[in-house]
Coordinates of C-alpha atoms in Angstrom, one line a residue:
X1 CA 57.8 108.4 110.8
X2 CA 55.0 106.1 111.5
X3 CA 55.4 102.8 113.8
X4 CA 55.1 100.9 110.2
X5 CA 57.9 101.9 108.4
X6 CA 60.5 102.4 111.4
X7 CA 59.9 98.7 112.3
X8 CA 60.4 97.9 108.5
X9 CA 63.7 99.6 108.7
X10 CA 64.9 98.4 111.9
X11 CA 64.1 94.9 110.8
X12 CA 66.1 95.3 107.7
X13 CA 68.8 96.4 109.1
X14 CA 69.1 93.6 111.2
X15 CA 68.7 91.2 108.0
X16 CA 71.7 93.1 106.6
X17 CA 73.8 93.0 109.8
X18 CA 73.2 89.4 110.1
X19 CA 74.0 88.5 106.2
X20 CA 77.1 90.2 106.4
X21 CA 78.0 89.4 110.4
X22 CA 82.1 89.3 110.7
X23 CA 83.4 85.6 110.1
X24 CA 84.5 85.9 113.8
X25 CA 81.4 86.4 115.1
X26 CA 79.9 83.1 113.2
X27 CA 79.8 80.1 115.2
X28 CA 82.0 77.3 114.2
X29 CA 80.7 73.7 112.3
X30 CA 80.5 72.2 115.5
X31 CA 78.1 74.6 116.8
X32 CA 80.3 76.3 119.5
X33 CA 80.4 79.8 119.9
X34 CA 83.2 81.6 118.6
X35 CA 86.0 83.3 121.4
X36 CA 88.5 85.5 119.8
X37 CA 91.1 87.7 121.5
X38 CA 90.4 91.5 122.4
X39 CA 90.4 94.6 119.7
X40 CA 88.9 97.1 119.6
X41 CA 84.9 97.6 118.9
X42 CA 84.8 99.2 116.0
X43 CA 81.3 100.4 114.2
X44 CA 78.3 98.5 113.4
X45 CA 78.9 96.7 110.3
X46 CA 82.1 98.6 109.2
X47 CA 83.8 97.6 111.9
X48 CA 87.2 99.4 111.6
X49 CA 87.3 99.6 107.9
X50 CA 87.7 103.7 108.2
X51 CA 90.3 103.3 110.6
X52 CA 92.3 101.1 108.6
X53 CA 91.8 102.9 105.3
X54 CA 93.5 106.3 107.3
X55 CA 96.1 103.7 109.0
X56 CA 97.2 102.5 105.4
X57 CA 98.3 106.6 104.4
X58 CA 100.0 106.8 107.7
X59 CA 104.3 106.6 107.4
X60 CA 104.2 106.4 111.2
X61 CA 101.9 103.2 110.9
X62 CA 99.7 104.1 114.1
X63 CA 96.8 101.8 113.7
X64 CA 99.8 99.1 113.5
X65 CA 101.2 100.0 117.0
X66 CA 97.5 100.6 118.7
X67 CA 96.0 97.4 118.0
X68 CA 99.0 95.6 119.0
X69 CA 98.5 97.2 122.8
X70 CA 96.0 94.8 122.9
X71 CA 98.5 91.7 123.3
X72 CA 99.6 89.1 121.1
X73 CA 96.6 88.9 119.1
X74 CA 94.3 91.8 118.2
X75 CA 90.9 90.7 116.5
X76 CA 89.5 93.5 114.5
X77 CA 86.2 93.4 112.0
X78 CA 86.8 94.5 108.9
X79 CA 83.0 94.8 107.2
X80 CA 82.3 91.0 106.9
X81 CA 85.7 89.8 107.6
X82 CA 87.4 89.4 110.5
X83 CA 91.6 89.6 110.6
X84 CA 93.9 88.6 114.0
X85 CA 96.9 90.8 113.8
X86 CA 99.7 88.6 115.3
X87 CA 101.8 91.2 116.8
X88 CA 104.5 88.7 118.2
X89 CA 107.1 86.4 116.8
X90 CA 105.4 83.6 118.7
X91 CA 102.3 83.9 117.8
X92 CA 103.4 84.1 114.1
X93 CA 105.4 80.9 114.0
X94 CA 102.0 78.9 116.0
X95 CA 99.4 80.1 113.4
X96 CA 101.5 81.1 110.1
X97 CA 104.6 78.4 110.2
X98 CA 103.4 75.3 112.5
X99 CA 99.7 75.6 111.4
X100 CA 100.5 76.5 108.2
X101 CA 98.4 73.3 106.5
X102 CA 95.0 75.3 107.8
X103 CA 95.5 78.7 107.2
X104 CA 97.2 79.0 104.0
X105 CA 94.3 80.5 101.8
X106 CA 92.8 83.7 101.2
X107 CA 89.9 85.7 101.7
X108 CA 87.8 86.6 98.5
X109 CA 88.9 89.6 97.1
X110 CA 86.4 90.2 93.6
X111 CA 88.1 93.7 92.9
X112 CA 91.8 93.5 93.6
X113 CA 92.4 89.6 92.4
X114 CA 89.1 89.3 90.2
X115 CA 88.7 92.7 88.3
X116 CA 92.1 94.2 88.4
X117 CA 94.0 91.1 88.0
X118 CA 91.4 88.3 86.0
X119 CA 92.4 86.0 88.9
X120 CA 96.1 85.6 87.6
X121 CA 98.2 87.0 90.9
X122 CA 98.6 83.9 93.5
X123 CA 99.4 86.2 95.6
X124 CA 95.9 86.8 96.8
X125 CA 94.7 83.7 94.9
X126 CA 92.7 81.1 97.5
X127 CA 94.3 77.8 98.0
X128 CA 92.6 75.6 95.9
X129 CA 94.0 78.4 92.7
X130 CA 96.9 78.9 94.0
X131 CA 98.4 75.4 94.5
X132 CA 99.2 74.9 91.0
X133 CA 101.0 78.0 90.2
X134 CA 103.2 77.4 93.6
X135 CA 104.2 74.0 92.2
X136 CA 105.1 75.4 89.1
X137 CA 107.1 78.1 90.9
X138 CA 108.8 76.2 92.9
X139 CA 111.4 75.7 91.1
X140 CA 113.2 78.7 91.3
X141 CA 114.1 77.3 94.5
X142 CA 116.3 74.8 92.9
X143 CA 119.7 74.2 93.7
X144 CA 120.2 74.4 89.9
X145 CA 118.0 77.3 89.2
X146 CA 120.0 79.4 91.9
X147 CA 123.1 78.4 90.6
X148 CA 122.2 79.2 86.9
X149 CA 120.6 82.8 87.9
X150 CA 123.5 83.5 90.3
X151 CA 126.0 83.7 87.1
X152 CA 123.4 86.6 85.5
X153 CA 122.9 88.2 89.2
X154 CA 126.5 88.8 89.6
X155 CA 126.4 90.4 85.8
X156 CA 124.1 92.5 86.4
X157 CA 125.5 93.6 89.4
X158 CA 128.9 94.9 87.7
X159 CA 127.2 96.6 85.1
X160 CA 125.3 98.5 88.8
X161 CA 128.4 99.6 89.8
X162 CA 129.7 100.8 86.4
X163 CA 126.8 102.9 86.2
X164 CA 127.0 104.3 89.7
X165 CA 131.1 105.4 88.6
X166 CA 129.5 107.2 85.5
X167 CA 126.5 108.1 86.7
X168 CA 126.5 108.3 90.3
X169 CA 123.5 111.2 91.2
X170 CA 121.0 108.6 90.0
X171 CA 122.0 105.7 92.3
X172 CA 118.0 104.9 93.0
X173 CA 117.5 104.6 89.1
X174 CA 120.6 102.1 89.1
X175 CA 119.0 100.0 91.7
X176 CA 115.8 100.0 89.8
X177 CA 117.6 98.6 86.6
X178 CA 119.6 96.1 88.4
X179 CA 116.5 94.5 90.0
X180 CA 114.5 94.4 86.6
X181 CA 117.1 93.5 84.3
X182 CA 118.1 90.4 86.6
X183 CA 114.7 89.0 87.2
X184 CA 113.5 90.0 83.5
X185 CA 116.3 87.7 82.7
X186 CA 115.6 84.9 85.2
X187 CA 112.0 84.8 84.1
X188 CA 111.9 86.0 80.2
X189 CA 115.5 85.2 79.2
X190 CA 116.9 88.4 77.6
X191 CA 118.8 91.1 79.3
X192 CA 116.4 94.4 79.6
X193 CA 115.7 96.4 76.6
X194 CA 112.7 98.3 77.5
X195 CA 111.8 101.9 76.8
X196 CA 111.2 104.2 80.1
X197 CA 107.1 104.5 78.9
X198 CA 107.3 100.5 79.2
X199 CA 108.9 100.5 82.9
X200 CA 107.1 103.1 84.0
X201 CA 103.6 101.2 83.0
X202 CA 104.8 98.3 84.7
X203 CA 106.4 100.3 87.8
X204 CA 102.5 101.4 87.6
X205 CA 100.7 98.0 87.6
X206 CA 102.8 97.0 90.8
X207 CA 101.3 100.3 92.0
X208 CA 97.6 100.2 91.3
X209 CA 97.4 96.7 92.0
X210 CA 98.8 97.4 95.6
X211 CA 96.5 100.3 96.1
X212 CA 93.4 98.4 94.7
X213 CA 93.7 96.0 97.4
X214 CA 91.0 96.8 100.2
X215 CA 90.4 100.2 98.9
X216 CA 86.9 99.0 97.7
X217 CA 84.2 98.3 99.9
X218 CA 83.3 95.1 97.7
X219 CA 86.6 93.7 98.9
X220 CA 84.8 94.1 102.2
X221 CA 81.9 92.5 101.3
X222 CA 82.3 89.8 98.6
X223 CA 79.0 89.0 98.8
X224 CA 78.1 91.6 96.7
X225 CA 79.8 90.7 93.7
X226 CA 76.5 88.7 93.4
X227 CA 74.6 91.3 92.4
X228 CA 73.5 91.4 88.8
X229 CA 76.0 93.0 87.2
X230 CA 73.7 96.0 86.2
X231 CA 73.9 96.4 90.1
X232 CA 77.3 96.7 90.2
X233 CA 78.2 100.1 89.3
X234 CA 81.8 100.1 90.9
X235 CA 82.7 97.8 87.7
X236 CA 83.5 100.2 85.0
X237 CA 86.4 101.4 86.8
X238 CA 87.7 98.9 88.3
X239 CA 87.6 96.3 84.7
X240 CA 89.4 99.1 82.9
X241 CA 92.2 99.0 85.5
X242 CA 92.2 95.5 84.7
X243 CA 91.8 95.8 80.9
X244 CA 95.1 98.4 81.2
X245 CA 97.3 95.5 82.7
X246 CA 96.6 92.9 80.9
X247 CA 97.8 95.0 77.7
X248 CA 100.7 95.9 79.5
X249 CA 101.1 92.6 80.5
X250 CA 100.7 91.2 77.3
X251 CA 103.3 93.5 75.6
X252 CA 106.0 92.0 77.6
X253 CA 104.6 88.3 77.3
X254 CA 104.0 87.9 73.7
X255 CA 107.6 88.4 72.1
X256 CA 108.6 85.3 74.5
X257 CA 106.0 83.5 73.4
X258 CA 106.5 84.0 69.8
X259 CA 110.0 82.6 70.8
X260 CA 109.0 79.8 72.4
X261 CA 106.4 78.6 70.2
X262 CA 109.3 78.7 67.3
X263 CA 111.9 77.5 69.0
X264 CA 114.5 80.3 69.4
X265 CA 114.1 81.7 73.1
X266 CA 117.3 81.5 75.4
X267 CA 117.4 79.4 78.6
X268 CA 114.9 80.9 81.0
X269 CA 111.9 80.2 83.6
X270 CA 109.0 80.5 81.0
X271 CA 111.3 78.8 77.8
X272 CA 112.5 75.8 80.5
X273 CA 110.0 75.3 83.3
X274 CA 106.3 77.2 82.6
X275 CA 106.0 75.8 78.9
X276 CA 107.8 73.3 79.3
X277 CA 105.9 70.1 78.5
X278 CA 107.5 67.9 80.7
X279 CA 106.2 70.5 83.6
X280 CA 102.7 69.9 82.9
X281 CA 101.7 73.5 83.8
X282 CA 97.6 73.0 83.9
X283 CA 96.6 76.9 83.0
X284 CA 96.2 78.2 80.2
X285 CA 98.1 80.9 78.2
X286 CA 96.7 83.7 80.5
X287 CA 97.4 81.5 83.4
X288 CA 101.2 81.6 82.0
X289 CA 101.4 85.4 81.7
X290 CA 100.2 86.5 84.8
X291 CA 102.0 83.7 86.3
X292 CA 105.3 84.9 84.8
X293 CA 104.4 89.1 85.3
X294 CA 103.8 88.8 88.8
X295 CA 107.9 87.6 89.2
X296 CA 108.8 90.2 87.4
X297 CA 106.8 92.9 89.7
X298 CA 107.7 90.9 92.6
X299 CA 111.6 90.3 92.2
X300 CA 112.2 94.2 91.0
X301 CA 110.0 95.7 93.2
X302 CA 111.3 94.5 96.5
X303 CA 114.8 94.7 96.0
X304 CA 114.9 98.6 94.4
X305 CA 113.3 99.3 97.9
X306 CA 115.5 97.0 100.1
X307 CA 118.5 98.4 97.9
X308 CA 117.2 102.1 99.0
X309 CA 116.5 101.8 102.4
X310 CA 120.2 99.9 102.8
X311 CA 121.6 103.4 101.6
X312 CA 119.7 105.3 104.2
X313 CA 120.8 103.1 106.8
X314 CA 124.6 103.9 105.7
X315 CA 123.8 107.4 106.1
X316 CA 122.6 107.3 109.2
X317 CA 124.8 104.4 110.8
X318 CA 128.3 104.9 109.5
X319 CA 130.0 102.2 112.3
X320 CA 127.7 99.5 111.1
X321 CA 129.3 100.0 107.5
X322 CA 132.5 100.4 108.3
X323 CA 132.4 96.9 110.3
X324 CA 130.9 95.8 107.1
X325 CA 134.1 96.9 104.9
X326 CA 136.2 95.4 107.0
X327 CA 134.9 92.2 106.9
X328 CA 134.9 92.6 103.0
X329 CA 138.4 93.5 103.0
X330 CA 139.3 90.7 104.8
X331 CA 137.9 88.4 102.3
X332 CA 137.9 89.6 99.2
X333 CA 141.3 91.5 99.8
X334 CA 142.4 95.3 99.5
X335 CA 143.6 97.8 97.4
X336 CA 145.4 96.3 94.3
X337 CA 144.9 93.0 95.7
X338 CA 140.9 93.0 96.1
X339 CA 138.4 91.5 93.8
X340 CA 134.8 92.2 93.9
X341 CA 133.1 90.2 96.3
X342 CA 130.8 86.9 94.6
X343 CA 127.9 84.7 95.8
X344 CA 130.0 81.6 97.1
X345 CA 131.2 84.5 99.7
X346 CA 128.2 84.2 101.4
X347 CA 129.0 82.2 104.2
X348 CA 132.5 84.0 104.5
X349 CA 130.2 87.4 104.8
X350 CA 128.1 86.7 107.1
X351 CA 127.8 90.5 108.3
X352 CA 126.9 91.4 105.0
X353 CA 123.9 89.0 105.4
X354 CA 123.2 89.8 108.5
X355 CA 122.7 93.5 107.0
X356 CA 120.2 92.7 105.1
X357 CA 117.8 91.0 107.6
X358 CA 118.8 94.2 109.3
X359 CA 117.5 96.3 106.7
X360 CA 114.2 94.0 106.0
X361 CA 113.2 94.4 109.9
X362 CA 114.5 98.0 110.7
X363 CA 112.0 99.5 108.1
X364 CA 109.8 96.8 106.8
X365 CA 108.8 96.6 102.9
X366 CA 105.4 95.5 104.4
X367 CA 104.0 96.6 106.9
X368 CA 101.2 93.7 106.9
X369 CA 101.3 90.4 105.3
X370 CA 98.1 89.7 102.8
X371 CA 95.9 87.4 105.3
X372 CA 96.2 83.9 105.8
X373 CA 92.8 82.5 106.0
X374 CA 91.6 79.3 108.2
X375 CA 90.7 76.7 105.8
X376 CA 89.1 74.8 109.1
X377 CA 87.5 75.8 112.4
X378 CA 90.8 76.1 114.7
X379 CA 91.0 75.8 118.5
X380 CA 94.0 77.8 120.1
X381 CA 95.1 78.8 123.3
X382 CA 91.6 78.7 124.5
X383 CA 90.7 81.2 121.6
X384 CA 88.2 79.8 119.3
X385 CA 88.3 80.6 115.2
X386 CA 86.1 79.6 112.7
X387 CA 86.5 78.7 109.3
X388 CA 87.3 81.8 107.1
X389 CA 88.8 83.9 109.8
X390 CA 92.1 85.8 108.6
X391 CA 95.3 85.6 110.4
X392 CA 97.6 89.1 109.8
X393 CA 101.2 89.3 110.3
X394 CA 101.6 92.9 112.0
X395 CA 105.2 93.1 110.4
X396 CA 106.1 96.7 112.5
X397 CA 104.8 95.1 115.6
X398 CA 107.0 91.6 115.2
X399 CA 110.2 93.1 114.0
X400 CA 110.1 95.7 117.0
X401 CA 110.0 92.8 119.7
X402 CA 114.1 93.4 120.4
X403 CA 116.0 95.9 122.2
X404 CA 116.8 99.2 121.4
X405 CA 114.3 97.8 118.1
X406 CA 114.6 101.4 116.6
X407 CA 118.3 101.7 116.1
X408 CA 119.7 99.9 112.9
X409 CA 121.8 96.7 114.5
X410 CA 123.0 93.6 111.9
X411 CA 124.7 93.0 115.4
X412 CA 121.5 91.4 116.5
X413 CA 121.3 89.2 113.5
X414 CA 124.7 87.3 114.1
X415 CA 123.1 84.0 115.8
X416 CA 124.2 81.4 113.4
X417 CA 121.5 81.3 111.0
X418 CA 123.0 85.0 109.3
X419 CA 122.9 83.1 105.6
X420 CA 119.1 82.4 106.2
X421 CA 117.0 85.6 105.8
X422 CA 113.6 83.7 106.6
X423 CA 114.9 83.1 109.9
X424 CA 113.2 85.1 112.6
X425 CA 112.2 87.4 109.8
X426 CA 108.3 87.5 108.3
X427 CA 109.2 89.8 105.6
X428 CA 108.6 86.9 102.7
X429 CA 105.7 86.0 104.6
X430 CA 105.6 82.1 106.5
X431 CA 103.8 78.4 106.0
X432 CA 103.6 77.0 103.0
X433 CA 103.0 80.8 101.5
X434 CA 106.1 82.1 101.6
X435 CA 107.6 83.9 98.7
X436 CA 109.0 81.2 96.5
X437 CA 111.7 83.9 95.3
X438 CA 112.9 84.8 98.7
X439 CA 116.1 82.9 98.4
X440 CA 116.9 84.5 94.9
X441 CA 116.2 87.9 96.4
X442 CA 118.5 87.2 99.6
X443 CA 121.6 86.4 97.0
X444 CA 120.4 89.8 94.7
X445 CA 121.0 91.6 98.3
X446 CA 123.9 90.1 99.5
X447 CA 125.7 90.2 96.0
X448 CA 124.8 94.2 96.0
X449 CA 125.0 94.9 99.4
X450 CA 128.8 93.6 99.4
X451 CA 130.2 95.3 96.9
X452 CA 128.3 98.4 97.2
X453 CA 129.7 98.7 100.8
X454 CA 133.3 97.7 99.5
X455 CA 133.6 100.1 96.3
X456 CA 131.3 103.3 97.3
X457 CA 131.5 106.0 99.6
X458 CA 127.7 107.5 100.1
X459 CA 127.7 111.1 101.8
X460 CA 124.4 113.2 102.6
X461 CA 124.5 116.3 100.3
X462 CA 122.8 119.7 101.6
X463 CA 120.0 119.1 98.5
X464 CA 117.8 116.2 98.7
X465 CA 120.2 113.6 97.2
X466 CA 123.7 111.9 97.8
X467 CA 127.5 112.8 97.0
X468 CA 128.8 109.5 96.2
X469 CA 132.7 108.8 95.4
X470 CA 134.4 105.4 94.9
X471 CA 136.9 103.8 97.9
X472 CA 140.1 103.3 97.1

């Protein structure tokens, strides 16, 4: 290669390292350099994108546990963004809780929240998008709201445990039902009457929204969403994903609009708060859908697993359980005498919540909170960030900073704030982000959690599932 082109080259590659430099290498408005904690170096212009991509397929999570060797905060490039992993409690509450006014949006992400979900999920929606479908949402945080949806959670809880006396080999199915049918209810207003095709595709939007986020380099690089899009071959794919959700979507969102519209839906979120007029809601009808969907995915997803993992914890830590009973029976009665244990129990039960933050930390849901992006240039600890830099919760890391952290302990939960799951717990996330449902999950737990523990008897069975009788 002559001198010529090799300069050519080397020249362009700086222009292309430059344009898409790490936001935590930019300097910040005021001109200062930026100083960010220690990570590790990663490749020129990937940064540790492949190591990430292998850490996300990895049950054991050990990207999770090597950046956090670095201390508190671990910076690591990710293409043209930069993420701090807050690997302490500490740290979390600083940046995610007491500074949650300034980083409390998100990084562009064109292919997960633009293609595959037409900018509908807040979850990964920016602050300025996002604001209005939190307000909206905020009231199933209600006093009101919990009260009204705790009558249909305890319903759908006994008809749980009726099908795990008829039908107790699929115990995992029955927590999947129970978490749908409660927060189809709370959101659409009708008890679940879907076909297994129509779970299954939305069992499968939940899934290849999940994996779409990150697993494209565009996510990487927004920038390149620019391109023209005859540019942009990665677009086929990724708008048919899109195209497939929104008609699965759609099917579940129509029929309660229909009812709406003509005036004969029952009590629920969309009927009483998103269409409401008096609510104001500013989007538009596939504002509403999307708005409504993602509860639905949210609110079933989460507790199935929860629900799951709290069975392999009673497998594996039969004393924890048994203190559990106890305190059941000494509440809610025994024998002839007992009833099934209800929501105003709660404070009564306060082992039974502390089980479930148990559950939450001891094998986290998630593993990594979506980032929380700095809205401003932020000065901290003599670390300096500049606008757009993302804040990570490293959810293994924080929920491992106790003793003995791999043993499953509600002990270390019984500190007074038991009936609080956000408490010393980052699994709904922090700030002014956290999951607006997180309350109405905690009282789908407890409820199940209680009187699964009271009425059922779970055994490991030599094949790959579980012999389950009723207690007397």
């Amino acid at each position: 290669m002559s001198i010529g082109p090799a300069v050519f080259l080397l020249v362009l590659i700086f222009i292309v390292s430059q344009y898409f430099k790490p936001t935590g290498k930019r300097k910040l408005i005021d001109g200062r350099s930026s100083h960010l904690p220690p990570g590790p170096k990663g490749l020129p212009l990937l940064g540790s994108l492949l190591d990430l991509k292998t850490g996300r397929q990895d049950p054991n999570h050990k990207f999770l546990w090597e950046i956090a060797k670095y201390g508190e905060m671990t910076t690591v490039h990710l293409g043209a963004k930069t993420w701090i992993f807050l690997n302490s409690h500490r740290v979390v509450s600083e940046i995610i809780a007491k500074r949650g006014s300034v980083t409390n949006t998100r990084s562009p992400m064109p292919i997960a929240s633009g293609l595959v979900s037409r900018d509908g999920r807040s979850l990964i929606l920016p602050q300025e998008t996002w604001s209005e479908r939190r307000r909206v949402m905020h009231s199933l945080l209600s006093g009101s709201a919990l009260k009204q949806y705790g009558e249909w959670q305890e319903l759908e809880s006994t008809q749980m445990m009726a099908e795990y006396l008829f039908q107790p080999e699929k115990w995992y199915k029955h927590h999947y039902r129970y978490a749908n049918s409660v927060v189809h209810r709370i959101v659409l207003g009708e008890r679940l009457a879907k076909s297994t095709q129509e779970l299954a595709d939305l069992q499968n939007c939940v899934t290849f929204f999940v994996g779409s986020i990150g697993s494209s380099i565009i996510d990487w690089f927004p920038e390149l969403a620019r391109l023209p899009k005859v540019l942009q071959f990665w677009r086929a794919h990724w708008q048919s994903l899109g195209d497939w959700n929104y008609r699965v979507y759609n099917s579940w969102w129509a029929p309660i609009k229909k009812q709406v519209d003509e005036g004969t839906a029952p009590p629920s979120f969309v009927r009483d708060v998103l269409l409401n007029e008096d609510t104001r809601y500013k989007g538009d009808d596939q504002d509403c859908m999307y708005l409504a969907m993602q509860l639905i995915e949210a609110g079933s997803d989460t507790t199935r697993e929860a629900l799951n993992i709290m069975v392999m914890a009673m497998l594996e830590y039969p004393e924890a359980f048994q203190k559990a009973r106890a305190e059941i029976d000494h509440i809610c009665g025994y024998g002839k005498n007992a009833r099934l244990p209800v929501l105003v129990d709660m404070d009564n039960l306060r082992f039974i919540c502390a089980i479930a933050k148990e559950v939450l930390r001891w094998r986290p849901i998630f593993v990594a909170t979506p980032d929380h992006v700095a809205s401003q240039d932020i000065d901290f600890e003599g670390y300096r960030f500049p606008l757009g830099t993302g804040f990570v919760i490293n959810e293994v890391a924080v929920g491992s900073e106790c003793e003995n952290s791999g043993a499953f302990d509600p002990d270390r939960w019984m500190n007074g704030h038991e009936t609080d799951i956000s408490h010393g717990l980052w699994q709904f996330g922090g700030g002014r982000r956290i999951c607006v449902g997180y309350r109405l999950a905690q009282r789908s737990l407890f409820i199940n959690i209680a009187r699964l523990i009271q009425c059922i008897d779970f055994k490991a069975a030599s094949c790959p599932i579980l012999f389950i009788t009723m207690s007397q």
